[in-house]
mmCIF file of C-alpha atoms and ligand atoms in Angstrom:
data_model
loop_
_atom_site.group_PDB
_atom_site.id
_atom_site.type_symbol
_atom_site.label_atom_id
_atom_site.label_comp_id
_atom_site.label_asym_id
_atom_site.label_seq_id
_atom_site.Cartn_x
_atom_site.Cartn_y
_atom_site.Cartn_z
ATOM 1 C CA MET A 1 33.107 -96.384 22.039
ATOM 2 C CA THR A 2 34.903 -94.570 19.251
ATOM 3 C CA GLU A 3 32.728 -92.094 17.428
ATOM 4 C CA THR A 4 33.354 -91.418 13.744
ATOM 5 C CA PRO A 5 34.244 -87.765 13.208
ATOM 6 C CA THR A 6 32.154 -85.825 10.711
ATOM 7 C CA LEU A 7 35.414 -84.476 9.289
ATOM 8 C CA GLU A 8 38.786 -86.134 9.548
ATOM 9 C CA LEU A 9 41.842 -84.752 7.811
ATOM 10 C CA ARG A 10 45.112 -86.670 7.880
ATOM 11 C CA GLY A 11 48.533 -85.846 6.553
ATOM 12 C CA ILE A 12 47.483 -82.670 4.741
ATOM 13 C CA ASP A 13 50.301 -80.918 2.845
ATOM 14 C CA LYS A 14 49.826 -77.665 0.947
ATOM 15 C CA SER A 15 52.378 -75.511 -0.850
ATOM 16 C CA PHE A 16 52.066 -72.262 -2.744
ATOM 17 C CA GLY A 17 54.861 -72.420 -5.287
ATOM 18 C CA PRO A 18 58.069 -73.176 -3.370
ATOM 19 C CA VAL A 19 56.561 -72.291 0.012
ATOM 20 C CA GLN A 20 55.075 -75.157 1.998
ATOM 21 C CA VAL A 21 52.353 -73.734 4.246
ATOM 22 C CA LEU A 22 50.830 -76.951 5.643
ATOM 23 C CA HIS A 23 52.873 -79.964 6.730
ATOM 24 C CA ASP A 24 51.221 -83.273 7.635
ATOM 25 C CA VAL A 25 48.235 -81.558 9.269
ATOM 26 C CA ALA A 26 45.539 -83.566 11.056
ATOM 27 C CA LEU A 27 42.154 -82.320 12.181
ATOM 28 C CA SER A 28 39.021 -84.069 13.424
ATOM 29 C CA ALA A 29 35.629 -82.474 14.041
ATOM 30 C CA TYR A 30 32.671 -84.266 15.592
ATOM 31 C CA ALA A 31 28.906 -83.790 15.307
ATOM 32 C CA GLY A 32 27.463 -81.898 18.255
ATOM 33 C CA GLU A 33 30.825 -80.390 19.139
ATOM 34 C CA VAL A 34 32.709 -77.171 18.606
ATOM 35 C CA THR A 35 36.334 -77.779 17.642
ATOM 36 C CA ALA A 36 38.484 -74.690 18.008
ATOM 37 C CA LEU A 37 41.317 -74.304 15.502
ATOM 38 C CA VAL A 38 43.971 -72.050 16.991
ATOM 39 C CA GLY A 39 47.389 -70.836 15.921
ATOM 40 C CA ASP A 40 49.369 -67.666 15.484
ATOM 41 C CA ASN A 41 49.027 -65.303 12.507
ATOM 42 C CA GLY A 42 50.270 -67.143 9.445
ATOM 43 C CA ALA A 43 50.124 -70.591 11.088
ATOM 44 C CA GLY A 44 48.004 -71.864 8.215
ATOM 45 C CA LYS A 45 44.491 -71.858 9.677
ATOM 46 C CA SER A 46 42.773 -70.087 6.789
ATOM 47 C CA THR A 47 44.709 -72.170 4.280
ATOM 48 C CA LEU A 48 43.482 -75.341 5.996
ATOM 49 C CA VAL A 49 39.930 -73.962 5.979
ATOM 50 C CA LYS A 50 40.214 -73.282 2.248
ATOM 51 C CA CYS A 51 41.313 -76.898 1.729
ATOM 52 C CA ILE A 52 38.253 -78.041 3.714
ATOM 53 C CA GLY A 53 36.030 -75.795 1.593
ATOM 54 C CA GLY A 54 37.530 -76.831 -1.732
ATOM 55 C CA ILE A 55 38.956 -73.388 -2.571
ATOM 56 C CA HIS A 56 42.396 -75.011 -2.477
ATOM 57 C CA SER A 57 43.143 -78.667 -3.180
ATOM 58 C CA ALA A 58 45.573 -80.234 -0.731
ATOM 59 C CA ASP A 59 48.783 -81.556 -2.319
ATOM 60 C CA ALA A 60 48.683 -84.686 -0.176
ATOM 61 C CA GLY A 61 46.660 -86.248 2.605
ATOM 62 C CA ASP A 62 43.273 -87.815 3.304
ATOM 63 C CA TYR A 63 39.936 -86.041 3.587
ATOM 64 C CA LEU A 64 37.387 -88.276 5.286
ATOM 65 C CA PHE A 65 33.775 -87.214 5.654
ATOM 66 C CA GLU A 66 31.610 -89.251 8.016
ATOM 67 C CA GLY A 67 34.297 -91.919 7.803
ATOM 68 C CA ARG A 68 34.399 -92.114 3.990
ATOM 69 C CA PRO A 69 37.364 -90.908 1.935
ATOM 70 C CA VAL A 70 36.190 -88.126 -0.386
ATOM 71 C CA GLN A 71 37.696 -85.839 -3.010
ATOM 72 C CA VAL A 72 37.060 -82.130 -2.482
ATOM 73 C CA HIS A 73 38.461 -79.974 -5.274
ATOM 74 C CA SER A 74 35.862 -77.207 -5.483
ATOM 75 C CA PRO A 75 33.402 -75.357 -3.258
ATOM 76 C CA ARG A 76 30.712 -77.327 -5.073
ATOM 77 C CA ASP A 77 32.256 -80.630 -3.910
ATOM 78 C CA ALA A 78 32.318 -79.327 -0.343
ATOM 79 C CA ALA A 79 28.728 -78.058 -0.490
ATOM 80 C CA ALA A 80 27.541 -81.404 -1.860
ATOM 81 C CA LEU A 81 28.904 -83.088 1.284
ATOM 82 C CA GLY A 82 27.196 -80.583 3.579
ATOM 83 C CA VAL A 83 30.311 -78.523 4.286
ATOM 84 C CA GLU A 84 29.743 -74.777 4.631
ATOM 85 C CA ILE A 85 32.437 -72.224 5.357
ATOM 86 C CA VAL A 86 32.096 -68.706 6.674
ATOM 87 C CA TYR A 87 35.329 -67.172 5.405
ATOM 88 C CA GLN A 88 37.467 -64.669 7.278
ATOM 89 C CA ASP A 89 36.801 -62.049 4.604
ATOM 90 C CA LEU A 90 33.008 -62.344 4.717
ATOM 91 C CA ALA A 91 31.482 -63.009 1.349
ATOM 92 C CA LEU A 92 28.313 -60.940 1.684
ATOM 93 C CA CYS A 93 27.130 -58.387 -0.859
ATOM 94 C CA ASP A 94 26.488 -55.000 0.708
ATOM 95 C CA ASN A 95 24.013 -53.891 -1.915
ATOM 96 C CA LEU A 96 21.771 -56.954 -1.508
ATOM 97 C CA ASP A 97 19.299 -57.615 1.291
ATOM 98 C CA ILE A 98 19.469 -60.431 3.836
ATOM 99 C CA VAL A 99 17.334 -62.908 1.865
ATOM 100 C CA GLN A 100 19.191 -62.196 -1.383
ATOM 101 C CA ASN A 101 22.501 -62.771 0.377
ATOM 102 C CA MET A 102 21.406 -66.017 1.978
ATOM 103 C CA PHE A 103 20.305 -67.446 -1.382
ATOM 104 C CA LEU A 104 23.000 -65.878 -3.552
ATOM 105 C CA GLY A 105 23.885 -68.330 -6.324
ATOM 106 C CA ARG A 106 21.338 -70.861 -5.049
ATOM 107 C CA GLU A 107 18.111 -68.953 -5.623
ATOM 108 C CA LYS A 108 14.793 -70.766 -5.481
ATOM 109 C CA ARG A 109 12.737 -70.409 -8.611
ATOM 110 C CA ARG A 110 9.159 -71.075 -9.570
ATOM 111 C CA GLY A 111 9.346 -71.644 -13.295
ATOM 112 C CA LEU A 112 11.445 -68.805 -14.668
ATOM 113 C CA VAL A 113 10.851 -66.317 -11.869
ATOM 114 C CA LEU A 114 12.460 -66.100 -8.468
ATOM 115 C CA ASP A 115 10.363 -67.577 -5.689
ATOM 116 C CA ASP A 116 10.794 -64.703 -3.260
ATOM 117 C CA SER A 117 8.151 -65.764 -0.785
ATOM 118 C CA THR A 118 9.639 -69.248 -0.330
ATOM 119 C CA MET A 119 13.132 -67.802 0.077
ATOM 120 C CA GLU A 120 11.869 -65.276 2.591
ATOM 121 C CA GLU A 121 10.072 -67.991 4.567
ATOM 122 C CA MET A 122 13.152 -70.227 4.590
ATOM 123 C CA ALA A 123 15.405 -67.349 5.636
ATOM 124 C CA ALA A 124 13.015 -66.384 8.422
ATOM 125 C CA ALA A 125 12.720 -69.999 9.626
ATOM 126 C CA THR A 126 16.498 -70.397 9.685
ATOM 127 C CA LEU A 127 17.062 -67.193 11.630
ATOM 128 C CA GLN A 128 14.283 -68.205 13.995
ATOM 129 C CA SER A 129 15.746 -71.694 14.518
ATOM 130 C CA LEU A 130 18.960 -69.979 15.537
ATOM 131 C CA SER A 131 17.007 -67.680 17.869
ATOM 132 C CA VAL A 132 18.252 -64.622 15.985
ATOM 133 C CA ARG A 133 16.100 -61.701 17.003
ATOM 134 C CA THR A 134 18.250 -58.646 16.439
ATOM 135 C CA VAL A 135 17.546 -58.338 12.713
ATOM 136 C CA LYS A 136 14.596 -56.046 12.078
ATOM 137 C CA SER A 137 13.732 -56.812 8.472
ATOM 138 C CA LEU A 138 14.855 -59.569 6.134
ATOM 139 C CA ARG A 139 14.601 -57.054 3.327
ATOM 140 C CA GLN A 140 17.204 -54.802 4.929
ATOM 141 C CA LYS A 141 20.359 -54.260 2.859
ATOM 142 C CA VAL A 142 23.404 -55.894 4.399
ATOM 143 C CA SER A 143 25.214 -52.538 4.243
ATOM 144 C CA SER A 144 22.879 -51.301 6.983
ATOM 145 C CA LEU A 145 23.729 -54.146 9.407
ATOM 146 C CA SER A 146 26.183 -54.076 12.285
ATOM 147 C CA GLY A 147 29.253 -56.334 12.233
ATOM 148 C CA GLY A 148 27.592 -58.838 14.535
ATOM 149 C CA GLN A 149 24.423 -58.905 12.462
ATOM 150 C CA ARG A 150 26.484 -59.520 9.321
ATOM 151 C CA GLN A 151 28.176 -62.461 11.003
ATOM 152 C CA THR A 152 24.759 -63.749 11.988
ATOM 153 C CA VAL A 153 23.533 -63.557 8.388
ATOM 154 C CA ALA A 154 26.694 -65.277 7.145
ATOM 155 C CA ILE A 155 26.259 -68.061 9.692
ATOM 156 C CA ALA A 156 22.539 -68.429 8.959
ATOM 157 C CA LYS A 157 23.405 -68.633 5.261
ATOM 158 C CA ALA A 158 25.790 -71.469 6.045
ATOM 159 C CA VAL A 159 23.249 -73.502 8.000
ATOM 160 C CA LEU A 160 20.410 -72.986 5.510
ATOM 161 C CA TRP A 161 21.688 -75.802 3.319
ATOM 162 C CA ASN A 162 21.302 -78.870 5.506
ATOM 163 C CA SER A 163 24.928 -78.547 6.368
ATOM 164 C CA LYS A 164 26.683 -81.103 8.538
ATOM 165 C CA LEU A 165 29.920 -79.232 9.084
ATOM 166 C CA VAL A 166 30.201 -75.478 9.473
ATOM 167 C CA VAL A 167 33.606 -73.809 9.624
ATOM 168 C CA LEU A 168 33.828 -70.247 10.937
ATOM 169 C CA ASP A 169 37.067 -68.378 10.287
ATOM 170 C CA GLU A 170 37.430 -65.729 12.999
ATOM 171 C CA PRO A 171 33.754 -64.803 13.250
ATOM 172 C CA THR A 172 34.300 -62.520 16.246
ATOM 173 C CA ALA A 173 37.536 -60.810 15.191
ATOM 174 C CA ALA A 174 35.927 -57.457 14.416
ATOM 175 C CA LEU A 175 33.178 -57.495 17.025
ATOM 176 C CA GLY A 176 32.558 -55.739 20.318
ATOM 177 C CA VAL A 177 31.881 -57.529 23.580
ATOM 178 C CA ALA A 178 28.098 -57.848 23.324
ATOM 179 C CA GLN A 179 28.127 -58.883 19.669
ATOM 180 C CA THR A 180 30.887 -61.403 20.330
ATOM 181 C CA ALA A 181 28.769 -62.972 23.065
ATOM 182 C CA GLN A 182 25.820 -63.227 20.673
ATOM 183 C CA VAL A 183 27.862 -64.820 17.910
ATOM 184 C CA LEU A 184 29.471 -67.292 20.335
ATOM 185 C CA GLU A 185 26.034 -68.221 21.628
ATOM 186 C CA LEU A 186 25.007 -68.855 18.036
ATOM 187 C CA VAL A 187 28.127 -70.977 17.446
ATOM 188 C CA ARG A 188 27.289 -73.082 20.501
ATOM 189 C CA ARG A 189 23.698 -73.456 19.315
ATOM 190 C CA LEU A 190 24.853 -74.817 15.940
ATOM 191 C CA ALA A 191 26.717 -77.596 17.735
ATOM 192 C CA ASP A 192 23.829 -78.198 20.128
ATOM 193 C CA ASN A 193 21.613 -78.610 17.031
ATOM 194 C CA GLY A 194 23.888 -81.508 16.003
ATOM 195 C CA LEU A 195 26.280 -79.886 13.542
ATOM 196 C CA ALA A 196 30.026 -80.333 13.652
ATOM 197 C CA VAL A 197 31.489 -76.841 14.064
ATOM 198 C CA VAL A 198 35.069 -75.694 13.547
ATOM 199 C CA LEU A 199 35.750 -72.287 15.060
ATOM 200 C CA ILE A 200 38.897 -70.318 14.385
ATOM 201 C CA SER A 201 39.701 -67.733 17.009
ATOM 202 C CA HIS A 202 42.646 -65.891 18.486
ATOM 203 C CA ASN A 203 40.744 -65.202 21.685
ATOM 204 C CA MET A 204 41.347 -67.801 24.406
ATOM 205 C CA ASN A 205 38.273 -66.692 26.343
ATOM 206 C CA ASP A 206 36.118 -67.324 23.272
ATOM 207 C CA VAL A 207 37.821 -70.657 22.650
ATOM 208 C CA PHE A 208 37.260 -71.912 26.174
ATOM 209 C CA ALA A 209 33.750 -70.458 26.342
ATOM 210 C CA VAL A 210 32.360 -72.599 23.504
ATOM 211 C CA SER A 211 34.779 -75.360 22.497
ATOM 212 C CA ASP A 212 34.734 -79.056 23.245
ATOM 213 C CA ARG A 213 38.062 -79.699 21.525
ATOM 214 C CA ILE A 214 41.038 -77.614 20.586
ATOM 215 C CA ALA A 215 43.373 -78.200 17.653
ATOM 216 C CA ALA A 216 46.517 -76.083 17.564
ATOM 217 C CA LEU A 217 48.586 -75.340 14.479
ATOM 218 C CA TYR A 218 52.162 -74.164 14.813
ATOM 219 C CA LEU A 219 54.077 -73.073 11.700
ATOM 220 C CA GLY A 220 51.789 -75.136 9.495
ATOM 221 C CA ARG A 221 52.006 -78.295 11.596
ATOM 222 C CA THR A 222 49.565 -79.878 14.028
ATOM 223 C CA ALA A 223 50.895 -79.053 17.485
ATOM 224 C CA ALA A 224 48.141 -80.876 19.365
ATOM 225 C CA GLN A 225 44.504 -81.932 19.357
ATOM 226 C CA VAL A 226 43.061 -82.077 22.845
ATOM 227 C CA LYS A 227 39.779 -81.946 24.675
ATOM 228 C CA ALA A 228 39.206 -78.434 25.982
ATOM 229 C CA SER A 229 38.690 -79.853 29.455
ATOM 230 C CA ASP A 230 42.192 -81.416 29.326
ATOM 231 C CA ALA A 231 44.021 -78.137 28.666
ATOM 232 C CA THR A 232 44.445 -74.798 30.400
ATOM 233 C CA HIS A 233 44.505 -71.340 28.804
ATOM 234 C CA ALA A 234 48.232 -71.185 29.510
ATOM 235 C CA GLN A 235 48.905 -74.533 27.830
ATOM 236 C CA VAL A 236 46.992 -73.540 24.713
ATOM 237 C CA VAL A 237 48.849 -70.230 24.533
ATOM 238 C CA GLU A 238 52.105 -72.173 24.831
ATOM 239 C CA LEU A 239 51.042 -74.542 22.031
ATOM 240 C CA ILE A 240 50.273 -71.528 19.842
ATOM 241 C CA THR A 241 53.538 -69.730 20.572
ATOM 242 C CA SER A 242 56.006 -72.622 20.831
ATOM 243 C CA GLY A 243 54.299 -75.653 19.298
ATOM 244 C CA ARG A 244 54.297 -77.679 22.485
ATOM 245 C CA SER A 245 53.381 -77.531 26.145
ATOM 246 C CA GLY A 246 54.511 -80.105 28.681
ATOM 247 C CA ASP A 247 53.103 -83.459 27.579
ATOM 248 C CA LEU A 248 50.892 -81.760 24.979
ATOM 249 C CA GLY A 249 52.758 -81.630 21.719
ATOM 250 C CA PRO A 250 53.745 -83.407 18.544
ATOM 251 C CA GLN A 251 54.307 -86.754 20.289
ATOM 252 C CA ASN A 252 50.824 -86.591 21.758
ATOM 253 C CA THR A 253 48.686 -85.241 18.958
ATOM 254 C CA SER A 254 46.067 -87.935 19.446
ATOM 255 C CA LYS A 255 45.699 -87.371 23.175
ATOM 256 C CA GLY A 256 42.061 -86.760 23.891
ATOM 257 C CA ALA A 257 41.170 -86.822 20.211
ATOM 258 C CA ALA A 258 40.299 -90.503 20.140
ATOM 259 C CA ALA A 259 38.684 -90.674 23.566
HETATM 260 N N1 LIG B 1 47.337 -67.926 -1.941
HETATM 261 C C1 LIG B 1 48.507 -67.898 -1.290
HETATM 262 N N2 LIG B 1 49.692 -67.793 -1.941
HETATM 263 C C2 LIG B 1 50.865 -67.783 -1.289
HETATM 264 N N3 LIG B 1 50.976 -67.838 0.047
HETATM 265 C C3 LIG B 1 49.854 -67.927 0.768
HETATM 266 C C4 LIG B 1 48.557 -67.948 0.147
HETATM 267 N N4 LIG B 1 47.637 -68.046 1.124
HETATM 268 C C5 LIG B 1 48.299 -68.060 2.281
HETATM 269 N N5 LIG B 1 49.638 -67.996 2.078
HETATM 270 C C6 LIG B 1 50.677 -68.016 3.117
HETATM 271 O O1 LIG B 1 50.426 -69.110 3.944
HETATM 272 C C7 LIG B 1 50.730 -68.832 5.297
HETATM 273 C C8 LIG B 1 49.533 -69.154 6.155
HETATM 274 O O2 LIG B 1 48.503 -68.219 5.877
HETATM 275 P P1 LIG B 1 47.054 -68.374 6.482
HETATM 276 O O3 LIG B 1 46.224 -67.283 5.918
HETATM 277 O O4 LIG B 1 46.588 -69.760 6.296
HETATM 278 O O5 LIG B 1 47.335 -68.109 8.037
HETATM 279 P P2 LIG B 1 46.330 -67.970 9.252
HETATM 280 O O6 LIG B 1 46.716 -68.989 10.264
HETATM 281 O O7 LIG B 1 44.923 -68.008 8.759
HETATM 282 O O8 LIG B 1 46.691 -66.519 9.802
HETATM 283 P P3 LIG B 1 45.752 -65.372 10.465
HETATM 284 O O9 LIG B 1 45.588 -65.766 11.889
HETATM 285 O O10 LIG B 1 46.575 -64.138 10.313
HETATM 286 O O11 LIG B 1 44.469 -65.310 9.698
HETATM 287 C C9 LIG B 1 51.124 -67.357 5.328
HETATM 288 O O12 LIG B 1 52.526 -67.292 5.392
HETATM 289 C C10 LIG B 1 50.604 -66.814 4.031
HETATM 290 O O13 LIG B 1 51.407 -65.774 3.540
HETATM 291 MG MG1 LIG B 2 43.410 -66.619 8.738
#
């Protein structure tokens, strides 16, 4: 049985002026699974994420969502599909509280006034559904939160909108051990709740702890897409640093991906 991926990218090219950053990139992400996107600094991961989120438009290639070809040229297009991105440089406003951040730009209104109680209830329900318990008050300013709590709010914001695909660009990069464990648990829970999740991480332990599939980019090209259970830490590190590893490499990009 071949399952249709929630997201399937094929042949994605992206240049900035004369510099081509993405070359013929492929990526598939499936509902109920965490797909890790790995690659060295500058490999093109964040650029690919911005193409998924509509911040950049790809120069060439196919963007299929739930099997249908779609056009995504703005964050609005992505949001309409149910695609939510938590960017590497977190877009939270320090001077606003948790509820205000989660509804920023998409506030609920009753007539002309903001419907604070509904927003607060929805924010609380979302955090509860994700079993987030470390946040004391929803009316706390984001500036008073720890790094892990900020990530949690950013992730909860992403899943508030009936999203189908959530992409997290290095959510644990700035976190300590305990907070990393909490965020990874949350990432796993998103997938277990049926979402397709793409997780970018440089940390192989994190990648193997939560991922079902691993996609590696090397110098802006797809080095491999494999099931996590078909690859070792060492092989993934080799894919990241040299673009191939034994039989995993450009000739075998579909290995495991279609199974
Ligand atoms: N807006 C832009 N204009 C020009 N070049 C860009 C732009 N955005 C990214 N690049 C270039 O594209 C390449 C890939 O960058 P990208 O941020 O996608 O890498 P990355 O894989 O996310 O790296 P990291 O792991 O460090 O976050 C880099 O060489 C970068 O300088
Ligand atoms: Mg990046």
